[in-house]
Amino acid sequence: MQTVLPLIHSFGKGLCDDGIETLVRIGGLLGESFIVKQILPLLRNVIHFCIDSSKVTKPEPQQSWNSFALIDGLSALEGLVSVLPVKAVLRELLQV
């Protein structure tokens, strides 16, 4: 069974416009339960990783990739907010 993980792996590599749209479309088709159990935890991890690693001094290319991956993660999250109630998204993202 394939997962949405390959779409998440494309974050920050400039391949993501279609990937984000596909991720949102898959979430919309499979529903709130799928988004909450499968997609939001992955996005939460990507966003937390990007924020945490931005505090470390790194070479410019790696820092740029990190910034683009964060932007892609937040863009995907923005798209999913249109499918889910905002409270559901906030509840899932604020879990530690």
PDB file of C-alpha atoms in Angstrom:
ATOM      1  CA  MET A   1       0.000   0.000   0.000  1.00  0.00           C
ATOM      2  CA  GLN A   2       1.380   3.389  -0.943  1.00  0.00           C
ATOM      3  CA  THR A   3       1.421   6.275   1.469  1.00  0.00           C
ATOM      4  CA  VAL A   4       1.545  10.046   1.254  1.00  0.00           C
ATOM      5  CA  LEU A   5       5.129   9.970   2.540  1.00  0.00           C
ATOM      6  CA  PRO A   6       6.734  10.430  -0.932  1.00  0.00           C
ATOM      7  CA  LEU A   7       4.762  13.663  -1.302  1.00  0.00           C
ATOM      8  CA  ILE A   8       6.084  14.886   2.057  1.00  0.00           C
ATOM      9  CA  HIS A   9       9.634  13.916   1.011  1.00  0.00           C
ATOM     10  CA  SER A  10       9.400  16.317  -1.933  1.00  0.00           C
ATOM     11  CA  PHE A  11       8.996  19.320   0.397  1.00  0.00           C
ATOM     12  CA  GLY A  12      11.724  21.910  -0.039  1.00  0.00           C
ATOM     13  CA  LYS A  13      12.976  20.528  -3.351  1.00  0.00           C
ATOM     14  CA  GLY A  14      11.002  22.751  -5.706  1.00  0.00           C
ATOM     15  CA  LEU A  15       8.824  19.841  -6.810  1.00  0.00           C
ATOM     16  CA  CYS A  16       6.025  20.560  -4.467  1.00  0.00           C
ATOM     17  CA  ASP A  17       3.301  22.672  -6.053  1.00  0.00           C
ATOM     18  CA  ASP A  18       1.598  19.637  -7.518  1.00  0.00           C
ATOM     19  CA  GLY A  19       2.544  17.551  -4.489  1.00  0.00           C
ATOM     20  CA  ILE A  20       0.807  19.921  -2.092  1.00  0.00           C
ATOM     21  CA  GLU A  21      -2.288  20.057  -4.263  1.00  0.00           C
ATOM     22  CA  THR A  22      -2.305  16.251  -4.507  1.00  0.00           C
ATOM     23  CA  LEU A  23      -1.890  15.887  -0.755  1.00  0.00           C
ATOM     24  CA  VAL A  24      -4.837  18.207  -0.120  1.00  0.00           C
ATOM     25  CA  ARG A  25      -6.945  16.428  -2.736  1.00  0.00           C
ATOM     26  CA  ILE A  26      -6.152  13.006  -1.231  1.00  0.00           C
ATOM     27  CA  GLY A  27      -7.064  14.333   2.199  1.00  0.00           C
ATOM     28  CA  GLY A  28     -10.328  15.723   0.885  1.00  0.00           C
ATOM     29  CA  LEU A  29     -11.239  12.429  -0.760  1.00  0.00           C
ATOM     30  CA  LEU A  30     -10.321  10.200   2.173  1.00  0.00           C
ATOM     31  CA  GLY A  31     -11.841  12.441   4.820  1.00  0.00           C
ATOM     32  CA  GLU A  32     -11.171  13.962   8.196  1.00  0.00           C
ATOM     33  CA  SER A  33     -10.164  10.734   9.912  1.00  0.00           C
ATOM     34  CA  PHE A  34      -7.438  10.029   7.338  1.00  0.00           C
ATOM     35  CA  ILE A  35      -6.128  13.577   7.508  1.00  0.00           C
ATOM     36  CA  VAL A  36      -5.986  13.562  11.312  1.00  0.00           C
ATOM     37  CA  LYS A  37      -4.382  10.114  11.585  1.00  0.00           C
ATOM     38  CA  GLN A  38      -2.045  10.137   8.584  1.00  0.00           C
ATOM     39  CA  ILE A  39      -1.316  13.568   7.134  1.00  0.00           C
ATOM     40  CA  LEU A  40      -1.321  15.957  10.104  1.00  0.00           C
ATOM     41  CA  PRO A  41       1.219  13.947  12.153  1.00  0.00           C
ATOM     42  CA  LEU A  42       3.608  13.965   9.179  1.00  0.00           C
ATOM     43  CA  LEU A  43       3.124  17.689   8.622  1.00  0.00           C
ATOM     44  CA  ARG A  44       3.557  18.373  12.337  1.00  0.00           C
ATOM     45  CA  ASN A  45       6.870  16.485  12.306  1.00  0.00           C
ATOM     46  CA  VAL A  46       8.111  18.290   9.185  1.00  0.00           C
ATOM     47  CA  ILE A  47       7.188  21.702  10.587  1.00  0.00           C
ATOM     48  CA  HIS A  48       8.706  20.989  14.024  1.00  0.00           C
ATOM     49  CA  PHE A  49      11.877  19.602  12.442  1.00  0.00           C
ATOM     50  CA  CYS A  50      12.280  22.638  10.193  1.00  0.00           C
ATOM     51  CA  ILE A  51      11.744  25.061  13.060  1.00  0.00           C
ATOM     52  CA  ASP A  52      14.095  23.167  15.390  1.00  0.00           C
ATOM     53  CA  SER A  53      16.833  22.793  12.792  1.00  0.00           C
ATOM     54  CA  SER A  54      16.627  26.466  11.813  1.00  0.00           C
ATOM     55  CA  LYS A  55      18.226  27.285  15.167  1.00  0.00           C
ATOM     56  CA  VAL A  56      21.420  25.461  14.181  1.00  0.00           C
ATOM     57  CA  THR A  57      24.079  27.141  12.045  1.00  0.00           C
ATOM     58  CA  LYS A  58      24.261  25.329   8.714  1.00  0.00           C
ATOM     59  CA  PRO A  59      25.606  25.975   5.232  1.00  0.00           C
ATOM     60  CA  GLU A  60      23.402  28.190   3.043  1.00  0.00           C
ATOM     61  CA  PRO A  61      22.059  25.431   0.730  1.00  0.00           C
ATOM     62  CA  GLN A  62      20.884  23.352   3.678  1.00  0.00           C
ATOM     63  CA  GLN A  63      19.353  26.405   5.363  1.00  0.00           C
ATOM     64  CA  SER A  64      17.508  27.268   2.127  1.00  0.00           C
ATOM     65  CA  TRP A  65      16.170  23.723   1.796  1.00  0.00           C
ATOM     66  CA  ASN A  66      14.974  23.903   5.379  1.00  0.00           C
ATOM     67  CA  SER A  67      13.160  27.190   4.727  1.00  0.00           C
ATOM     68  CA  PHE A  68      11.520  25.897   1.554  1.00  0.00           C
ATOM     69  CA  ALA A  69      10.434  22.685   3.292  1.00  0.00           C
ATOM     70  CA  LEU A  70       8.835  24.764   6.059  1.00  0.00           C
ATOM     71  CA  ILE A  71       7.003  26.896   3.485  1.00  0.00           C
ATOM     72  CA  ASP A  72       5.785  23.764   1.687  1.00  0.00           C
ATOM     73  CA  GLY A  73       4.600  22.227   4.964  1.00  0.00           C
ATOM     74  CA  LEU A  74       2.703  25.365   5.908  1.00  0.00           C
ATOM     75  CA  SER A  75       1.199  25.581   2.407  1.00  0.00           C
ATOM     76  CA  ALA A  76      -0.061  22.013   2.687  1.00  0.00           C
ATOM     77  CA  LEU A  77      -1.475  22.821   6.099  1.00  0.00           C
ATOM     78  CA  GLU A  78      -3.238  25.858   4.665  1.00  0.00           C
ATOM     79  CA  GLY A  79      -4.839  23.671   2.008  1.00  0.00           C
ATOM     80  CA  LEU A  80      -5.974  21.109   4.562  1.00  0.00           C
ATOM     81  CA  VAL A  81      -7.629  23.807   6.668  1.00  0.00           C
ATOM     82  CA  SER A  82     -10.119  24.202   3.826  1.00  0.00           C
ATOM     83  CA  VAL A  83     -11.053  20.522   4.247  1.00  0.00           C
ATOM     84  CA  LEU A  84     -11.023  20.303   8.055  1.00  0.00           C
ATOM     85  CA  PRO A  85     -12.473  22.444  10.807  1.00  0.00           C
ATOM     86  CA  VAL A  86      -9.821  24.867  12.064  1.00  0.00           C
ATOM     87  CA  LYS A  87     -10.241  23.590  15.638  1.00  0.00           C
ATOM     88  CA  ALA A  88      -9.412  20.040  14.534  1.00  0.00           C
ATOM     89  CA  VAL A  89      -6.221  21.215  12.843  1.00  0.00           C
ATOM     90  CA  LEU A  90      -5.132  23.295  15.839  1.00  0.00           C
ATOM     91  CA  ARG A  91      -5.881  20.472  18.275  1.00  0.00           C
ATOM     92  CA  GLU A  92      -3.720  18.058  16.288  1.00  0.00           C
ATOM     93  CA  LEU A  93      -0.856  20.476  15.692  1.00  0.00           C
ATOM     94  CA  LEU A  94      -0.590  21.619  19.282  1.00  0.00           C
ATOM     95  CA  GLN A  95      -0.072  18.089  20.577  1.00  0.00           C
ATOM     96  CA  VAL A  96       3.473  17.469  21.716  1.00  0.00           C
TER      97      VAL A  96
END
